[in-house]
């Protein structure tokens, strides 16, 4: 991945060799002498100079060619644009320059019926993927197709970008696509006979990517969904001898915690707060995985830092707006999380456990300055009343409630958080109860 195209000197015009090497002055001299050279295409693949520059990351040469040639959507033999080749080879700067020149992100090739979004997901270039998705918000795609439709765009074999990222084992691309609204249980019929009816979870099980499986399960992927051959993801993982993935996908294993559907009631979820919640959810599920993987094989035991809780999850880093109370990521998930989505359950709007006001916005809390810390702990001044409450201070209802234990008590019902907190006070040992 990431390597550019090569041009054989004996077969191709010297223009393409200069473009491949990024020799700007040479290319400019050739274009000045004979402007028609810019319309030439290679013998193999029918690539234009723009294609060669985009695939090799020559952004300066690419900019010069765009200024002189003016067509960012020129096609090669397979109807692929320079934008697609930049996505295939991970050339983010070239991708950005082509988008600025008006390149169409909705062009399909004739090789696989794919767009630049498919290729960025397939080859695992998360920066390119994020750039394309960001562009989709501001281009005519948002008005003509709609962003949700674009994220789940199908290629010639009915595969979405999420299918391709899962098949190739690209966890970061899987995360980005899921966060952007990709359908976790979309069914594909691509790749010929063996992939018919596969969900992204089937393909992640096939690739053996444990991180991809985690991401998909945390977003509610169905472990019991069968493909066209009646196989559930567990059977696919066993077929390809991916024991760790099979252990998590085993229907008899405990169900993972999933992304809370109740967060949909929150009108504004700050991107930084969302990232903290996503990481906290993965860490909570890793704690569950440790017990599962121990039952498989000693060789599958996680490393010593597996499931370690980050400091960002333990402290009160998320601010509830508009009341202003602070909570940690695990406690936010405890308010909203459940083990498996249940369409029959009425999801109520989450409320702040301190003041019982409706949670409308979540944002990352601003860190305290040194003067604030000195004021808070100064013995000469009375302690001011603060809206934000920490797990380690005066709130007795949360004193014995650890981040992971609050997730461990979650059942299928919504439950009253205040009632759980009062019951937690009576159990000084902090044991998990049902």
Tab-separated table of C-alpha atoms in Angstrom, residues 120-434:
chain	number	residue	atom	x	y	z
A	120	UNK	CA	-10.111	4.514	0.735
A	121	UNK	CA	-11.944	2.047	3.012
A	122	UNK	CA	-10.609	-1.024	1.190
A	123	UNK	CA	-6.967	0.039	1.340
A	124	UNK	CA	-7.251	1.350	4.878
A	125	UNK	CA	-6.345	5.010	4.445
A	126	UNK	CA	-8.338	6.571	7.253
A	127	UNK	CA	-7.141	10.124	6.533
A	128	UNK	CA	-8.380	9.886	2.952
A	129	UNK	CA	-11.614	8.318	4.155
A	130	UNK	CA	-12.225	11.111	6.655
A	131	UNK	CA	-11.473	13.767	4.047
A	132	UNK	CA	-13.936	12.281	1.575
A	133	UNK	CA	-16.659	12.046	4.220
A	134	UNK	CA	-16.044	15.625	5.301
A	135	UNK	CA	-16.292	16.726	1.677
A	136	UNK	CA	-19.625	14.952	1.299
A	137	UNK	CA	-21.139	17.339	3.840
A	138	UNK	CA	-20.317	20.423	1.799
A	139	UNK	CA	-20.600	19.244	-1.798
A	140	UNK	CA	-23.773	18.715	-3.869
A	141	UNK	CA	-23.731	15.106	-2.624
A	142	UNK	CA	-25.400	16.227	0.598
A	143	UNK	CA	-28.265	17.746	-1.386
A	144	UNK	CA	-28.653	15.222	-4.222
A	145	UNK	CA	-27.938	11.919	-2.496
A	146	UNK	CA	-27.927	12.738	1.187
A	147	UNK	CA	-24.982	12.025	3.480
A	148	UNK	CA	-26.462	8.857	5.028
A	149	UNK	CA	-26.971	7.353	1.591
A	150	UNK	CA	-23.438	8.267	0.532
A	151	UNK	CA	-21.866	6.584	3.598
A	152	UNK	CA	-23.708	3.374	2.715
A	153	UNK	CA	-23.113	3.596	-1.033
A	154	UNK	CA	-22.985	0.200	-2.762
A	155	UNK	CA	-20.433	-0.931	-5.314
A	156	UNK	CA	-21.086	-3.213	-8.267
A	157	UNK	CA	-21.430	-6.228	-5.981
A	158	UNK	CA	-23.673	-4.519	-3.398
A	159	UNK	CA	-20.823	-4.028	-0.912
A	160	UNK	CA	-20.706	-0.897	1.217
A	161	UNK	CA	-17.427	0.762	2.287
A	162	UNK	CA	-17.970	-0.812	5.716
A	163	UNK	CA	-18.026	-4.290	4.154
A	164	UNK	CA	-14.716	-3.622	2.418
A	165	UNK	CA	-13.046	-2.170	5.511
A	166	UNK	CA	-14.154	-5.161	7.609
A	167	UNK	CA	-13.020	-7.662	4.967
A	168	UNK	CA	-9.556	-6.121	4.832
A	169	UNK	CA	-9.279	-5.732	8.605
A	170	UNK	CA	-9.150	-1.928	8.787
A	171	UNK	CA	-10.355	-1.097	12.335
A	172	UNK	CA	-9.802	2.669	12.108
A	173	UNK	CA	-11.786	2.868	8.881
A	174	UNK	CA	-14.500	0.722	10.453
A	175	UNK	CA	-14.667	3.131	13.398
A	176	UNK	CA	-14.910	6.201	11.175
A	177	UNK	CA	-17.622	4.684	9.009
A	178	UNK	CA	-19.688	3.520	11.992
A	179	UNK	CA	-19.409	6.943	13.600
A	180	UNK	CA	-20.588	8.477	10.322
A	181	UNK	CA	-23.739	6.362	10.181
A	182	UNK	CA	-22.734	3.228	8.259
A	183	UNK	CA	-25.279	0.402	8.576
A	184	UNK	CA	-23.749	-2.240	10.803
A	185	UNK	CA	-25.991	-5.077	9.572
A	186	UNK	CA	-26.041	-4.263	5.842
A	187	UNK	CA	-26.089	-7.401	3.688
A	188	UNK	CA	-23.775	-7.701	0.700
A	189	UNK	CA	-23.674	-10.080	-2.223
A	190	UNK	CA	-20.189	-9.345	-3.468
A	191	UNK	CA	-17.050	-11.311	-4.132
A	192	UNK	CA	-18.711	-14.133	-5.961
A	193	UNK	CA	-20.242	-17.237	-4.480
A	194	UNK	CA	-18.526	-17.319	-1.072
A	195	UNK	CA	-19.601	-13.879	0.232
A	196	UNK	CA	-23.296	-13.966	-0.558
A	197	UNK	CA	-25.459	-12.504	2.204
A	198	UNK	CA	-22.513	-11.472	4.373
A	199	UNK	CA	-22.724	-8.670	6.921
A	200	UNK	CA	-19.658	-6.647	7.940
A	201	UNK	CA	-19.397	-8.905	10.997
A	202	UNK	CA	-19.134	-12.002	8.766
A	203	UNK	CA	-16.301	-10.366	6.846
A	204	UNK	CA	-14.494	-9.189	9.979
A	205	UNK	CA	-14.691	-12.772	11.265
A	206	UNK	CA	-13.225	-13.946	7.966
A	207	UNK	CA	-10.327	-11.479	8.154
A	208	UNK	CA	-9.637	-12.325	11.799
A	209	UNK	CA	-9.469	-8.683	12.877
A	210	UNK	CA	-10.322	-8.640	16.577
A	211	UNK	CA	-10.490	-4.836	16.633
A	212	UNK	CA	-12.979	-4.783	13.758
A	213	UNK	CA	-15.124	-7.377	15.526
A	214	UNK	CA	-15.060	-5.263	18.692
A	215	UNK	CA	-16.109	-2.127	16.832
A	216	UNK	CA	-18.983	-3.880	15.072
A	217	UNK	CA	-20.273	-5.631	18.201
A	218	UNK	CA	-20.149	-2.368	20.142
A	219	UNK	CA	-22.399	-0.851	17.477
A	220	UNK	CA	-24.989	-3.616	17.756
A	221	UNK	CA	-23.939	-6.087	15.043
A	222	UNK	CA	-26.034	-9.253	15.252
A	223	UNK	CA	-24.012	-12.364	16.119
A	224	UNK	CA	-26.897	-14.592	15.008
A	225	UNK	CA	-27.326	-13.114	11.517
A	226	UNK	CA	-26.865	-15.827	8.877
A	227	UNK	CA	-25.420	-15.407	5.420
A	228	UNK	CA	-26.792	-17.051	2.279
A	229	UNK	CA	-25.254	-20.377	3.344
A	230	UNK	CA	-26.770	-20.343	6.820
A	231	UNK	CA	-23.492	-19.439	8.552
A	232	UNK	CA	-23.346	-17.105	11.518
A	233	UNK	CA	-20.133	-15.044	12.042
A	234	UNK	CA	-18.951	-17.535	14.684
A	235	UNK	CA	-18.916	-20.324	12.100
A	236	UNK	CA	-16.967	-18.158	9.648
A	237	UNK	CA	-14.331	-17.357	12.289
A	238	UNK	CA	-13.989	-21.044	13.148
A	239	UNK	CA	-13.630	-21.983	9.479
A	240	UNK	CA	-10.661	-19.653	9.071
A	241	UNK	CA	-9.199	-20.628	12.476
A	242	UNK	CA	-9.511	-17.231	14.129
A	243	UNK	CA	-10.026	-18.531	17.665
A	244	UNK	CA	-10.055	-15.170	19.456
A	245	UNK	CA	-12.700	-13.760	17.130
A	246	UNK	CA	-14.694	-16.975	17.429
A	247	UNK	CA	-14.644	-16.700	21.231
A	248	UNK	CA	-16.242	-13.239	21.095
A	249	UNK	CA	-18.710	-14.267	18.388
A	250	UNK	CA	-19.823	-17.455	20.124
A	251	UNK	CA	-23.593	-17.115	20.714
A	252	UNK	CA	-23.186	-18.655	24.165
A	253	UNK	CA	-20.723	-15.925	25.220
A	254	UNK	CA	-22.048	-12.906	27.156
A	255	UNK	CA	-23.484	-10.198	24.964
A	256	UNK	CA	-21.324	-7.086	24.592
A	257	UNK	CA	-22.388	-3.624	25.628
A	258	UNK	CA	-23.547	-1.623	22.624
A	259	UNK	CA	-23.587	2.053	21.663
A	260	UNK	CA	-26.522	3.539	23.613
A	261	UNK	CA	-29.566	4.305	21.493
A	262	UNK	CA	-30.701	6.764	24.174
A	263	UNK	CA	-27.877	9.089	23.128
A	264	UNK	CA	-29.957	9.809	20.037
A	265	UNK	CA	-32.150	11.979	22.273
A	266	UNK	CA	-29.191	14.260	22.960
A	267	UNK	CA	-29.386	17.056	20.424
A	268	UNK	CA	-25.681	17.854	20.366
A	269	UNK	CA	-22.924	15.356	21.081
A	270	UNK	CA	-19.564	17.084	21.038
A	271	UNK	CA	-17.105	15.158	18.787
A	272	UNK	CA	-14.517	14.990	21.567
A	273	UNK	CA	-17.113	13.750	24.050
A	274	UNK	CA	-18.287	11.187	21.511
A	275	UNK	CA	-14.727	9.939	21.050
A	276	UNK	CA	-14.333	9.536	24.827
A	277	UNK	CA	-17.588	7.597	25.056
A	278	UNK	CA	-16.604	5.321	22.183
A	279	UNK	CA	-13.257	4.534	23.818
A	280	UNK	CA	-14.937	3.930	27.178
A	281	UNK	CA	-17.345	1.481	25.563
A	282	UNK	CA	-14.495	-0.470	23.964
A	283	UNK	CA	-12.599	-0.586	27.286
A	284	UNK	CA	-15.702	-1.843	29.107
A	285	UNK	CA	-16.137	-4.605	26.551
A	286	UNK	CA	-12.456	-5.541	26.851
A	287	UNK	CA	-13.049	-6.265	30.531
A	288	UNK	CA	-15.767	-8.670	29.445
A	289	UNK	CA	-13.485	-10.173	26.808
A	290	UNK	CA	-10.780	-11.074	29.321
A	291	UNK	CA	-12.990	-13.664	30.962
A	292	UNK	CA	-14.092	-15.020	27.573
A	293	UNK	CA	-10.588	-15.327	26.146
A	294	UNK	CA	-9.265	-17.026	29.290
A	295	UNK	CA	-11.603	-19.916	28.581
A	296	UNK	CA	-10.182	-20.503	25.092
A	297	UNK	CA	-6.423	-20.884	25.285
A	298	UNK	CA	-3.495	-19.515	27.214
A	299	UNK	CA	-2.040	-18.301	23.933
A	300	UNK	CA	-5.036	-16.053	23.513
A	301	UNK	CA	-4.654	-14.298	26.845
A	302	UNK	CA	-4.530	-10.517	26.464
A	303	UNK	CA	-1.402	-8.519	27.360
A	304	UNK	CA	-0.940	-6.991	30.785
A	305	UNK	CA	-2.354	-3.607	29.748
A	306	UNK	CA	-5.379	-5.178	28.069
A	307	UNK	CA	-8.532	-3.448	29.232
A	308	UNK	CA	-6.658	-0.895	31.320
A	309	UNK	CA	-8.860	2.058	32.101
A	310	UNK	CA	-7.490	5.315	30.783
A	311	UNK	CA	-7.301	8.295	33.111
A	312	UNK	CA	-9.643	10.170	30.775
A	313	UNK	CA	-12.385	7.662	31.639
A	314	UNK	CA	-11.906	7.755	35.412
A	315	UNK	CA	-12.045	11.504	35.907
A	316	UNK	CA	-15.068	13.674	35.249
A	317	UNK	CA	-14.167	14.788	31.752
A	318	UNK	CA	-17.646	15.240	30.264
A	319	UNK	CA	-19.918	18.160	31.083
A	320	UNK	CA	-23.693	17.804	31.072
A	321	UNK	CA	-25.327	20.842	29.565
A	322	UNK	CA	-27.107	22.957	30.499
A	323	UNK	CA	-26.948	22.096	34.205
A	324	UNK	CA	-23.128	22.022	34.143
A	325	UNK	CA	-22.545	18.841	36.174
A	326	UNK	CA	-19.459	16.770	35.351
A	327	UNK	CA	-19.303	12.993	34.944
A	328	UNK	CA	-16.842	10.474	33.573
A	329	UNK	CA	-17.381	8.652	30.298
A	330	UNK	CA	-18.290	5.368	32.018
A	331	UNK	CA	-21.024	7.005	34.100
A	332	UNK	CA	-22.511	8.625	30.997
A	333	UNK	CA	-22.660	5.204	29.374
A	334	UNK	CA	-24.177	3.784	32.560
A	335	UNK	CA	-27.080	6.196	32.197
A	336	UNK	CA	-27.836	5.172	28.636
A	337	UNK	CA	-26.288	1.797	27.895
A	338	UNK	CA	-27.872	-1.608	27.565
A	339	UNK	CA	-26.645	-5.023	26.491
A	340	UNK	CA	-28.642	-5.395	23.305
A	341	UNK	CA	-30.907	-3.032	21.359
A	342	UNK	CA	-34.570	-3.814	21.925
A	343	UNK	CA	-36.952	-2.067	19.507
A	344	UNK	CA	-39.899	-2.923	21.762
A	345	UNK	CA	-38.435	-0.954	24.660
A	346	UNK	CA	-39.425	2.680	24.899
A	347	UNK	CA	-36.205	4.675	25.130
A	348	UNK	CA	-36.687	7.603	27.478
A	349	UNK	CA	-34.666	10.772	27.404
A	350	UNK	CA	-31.572	10.455	29.678
A	351	UNK	CA	-31.500	12.749	32.703
A	352	UNK	CA	-28.720	14.074	34.915
A	353	UNK	CA	-28.477	11.933	38.106
A	354	UNK	CA	-27.597	14.981	40.210
A	355	UNK	CA	-30.410	17.397	39.370
A	356	UNK	CA	-32.747	15.142	37.297
A	357	UNK	CA	-32.812	17.659	34.452
A	358	UNK	CA	-32.957	16.430	30.863
A	359	UNK	CA	-29.572	15.953	29.201
A	360	UNK	CA	-29.673	17.909	25.955
A	361	UNK	CA	-25.975	18.361	25.230
A	362	UNK	CA	-22.695	16.673	26.118
A	363	UNK	CA	-19.300	18.337	25.781
A	364	UNK	CA	-15.785	17.787	27.043
A	365	UNK	CA	-15.348	19.655	30.321
A	366	UNK	CA	-12.819	22.448	30.403
A	367	UNK	CA	-9.746	21.575	32.443
A	368	UNK	CA	-9.193	23.513	35.647
A	369	UNK	CA	-6.571	26.195	35.805
A	370	UNK	CA	-4.000	26.332	38.585
A	371	UNK	CA	-5.813	29.252	40.211
A	372	UNK	CA	-9.037	27.234	40.343
A	373	UNK	CA	-7.261	24.338	42.032
A	374	UNK	CA	-5.629	26.633	44.588
A	375	UNK	CA	-8.955	28.285	45.364
A	376	UNK	CA	-10.655	24.948	45.846
A	377	UNK	CA	-8.104	23.557	48.295
A	378	UNK	CA	-7.134	26.783	50.070
A	379	UNK	CA	-7.629	26.353	53.898
A	380	UNK	CA	-8.139	30.100	54.351
A	381	UNK	CA	-11.298	30.268	52.280
A	382	UNK	CA	-14.570	28.483	52.601
A	383	UNK	CA	-15.204	25.920	49.933
A	384	UNK	CA	-17.502	27.386	47.298
A	385	UNK	CA	-20.529	25.496	46.149
A	386	UNK	CA	-19.845	23.934	42.781
A	387	UNK	CA	-22.217	22.472	40.267
A	388	UNK	CA	-19.770	19.821	39.110
A	389	UNK	CA	-19.543	16.746	41.302
A	390	UNK	CA	-16.715	14.248	41.171
A	391	UNK	CA	-16.851	10.568	41.988
A	392	UNK	CA	-14.269	11.079	44.715
A	393	UNK	CA	-15.939	13.972	46.533
A	394	UNK	CA	-19.145	14.871	48.392
A	395	UNK	CA	-21.614	12.894	46.313
A	396	UNK	CA	-22.206	9.910	48.549
A	397	UNK	CA	-24.496	8.359	45.986
A	398	UNK	CA	-21.528	7.829	43.675
A	399	UNK	CA	-18.854	7.181	46.299
A	400	UNK	CA	-18.835	3.404	45.921
A	401	UNK	CA	-19.798	3.331	42.270
A	402	UNK	CA	-16.782	2.524	40.101
A	403	UNK	CA	-16.895	3.174	36.352
A	404	UNK	CA	-16.905	-0.480	35.338
A	405	UNK	CA	-19.224	-1.639	38.091
A	406	UNK	CA	-21.800	0.877	36.942
A	407	UNK	CA	-21.712	-0.750	33.536
A	408	UNK	CA	-21.774	-4.223	35.006
A	409	UNK	CA	-25.115	-3.594	36.732
A	410	UNK	CA	-26.854	-2.637	33.556
A	411	UNK	CA	-29.733	-4.869	32.682
A	412	UNK	CA	-32.155	-4.817	29.819
A	413	UNK	CA	-34.451	-2.353	31.534
A	414	UNK	CA	-33.710	1.323	31.839
A	415	UNK	CA	-33.822	1.445	35.684
A	416	UNK	CA	-33.458	4.471	37.927
A	417	UNK	CA	-29.901	5.607	38.332
A	418	UNK	CA	-30.652	7.214	41.659
A	419	UNK	CA	-32.025	3.947	43.028
A	420	UNK	CA	-28.912	2.094	41.889
A	421	UNK	CA	-26.718	4.661	43.576
A	422	UNK	CA	-28.554	4.353	46.897
A	423	UNK	CA	-28.245	0.580	46.743
A	424	UNK	CA	-24.552	0.959	45.999
A	425	UNK	CA	-24.071	2.871	49.278
A	426	UNK	CA	-25.297	-0.139	51.251
A	427	UNK	CA	-22.700	-2.396	49.611
A	428	UNK	CA	-19.363	-1.053	50.740
A	429	UNK	CA	-17.573	-3.841	48.938
A	430	UNK	CA	-18.923	-2.516	45.641
A	431	UNK	CA	-19.957	-5.985	44.383
A	432	UNK	CA	-22.078	-6.235	41.264
A	433	UNK	CA	-25.691	-7.071	41.946
A	434	UNK	CA	-28.607	-7.636	39.671
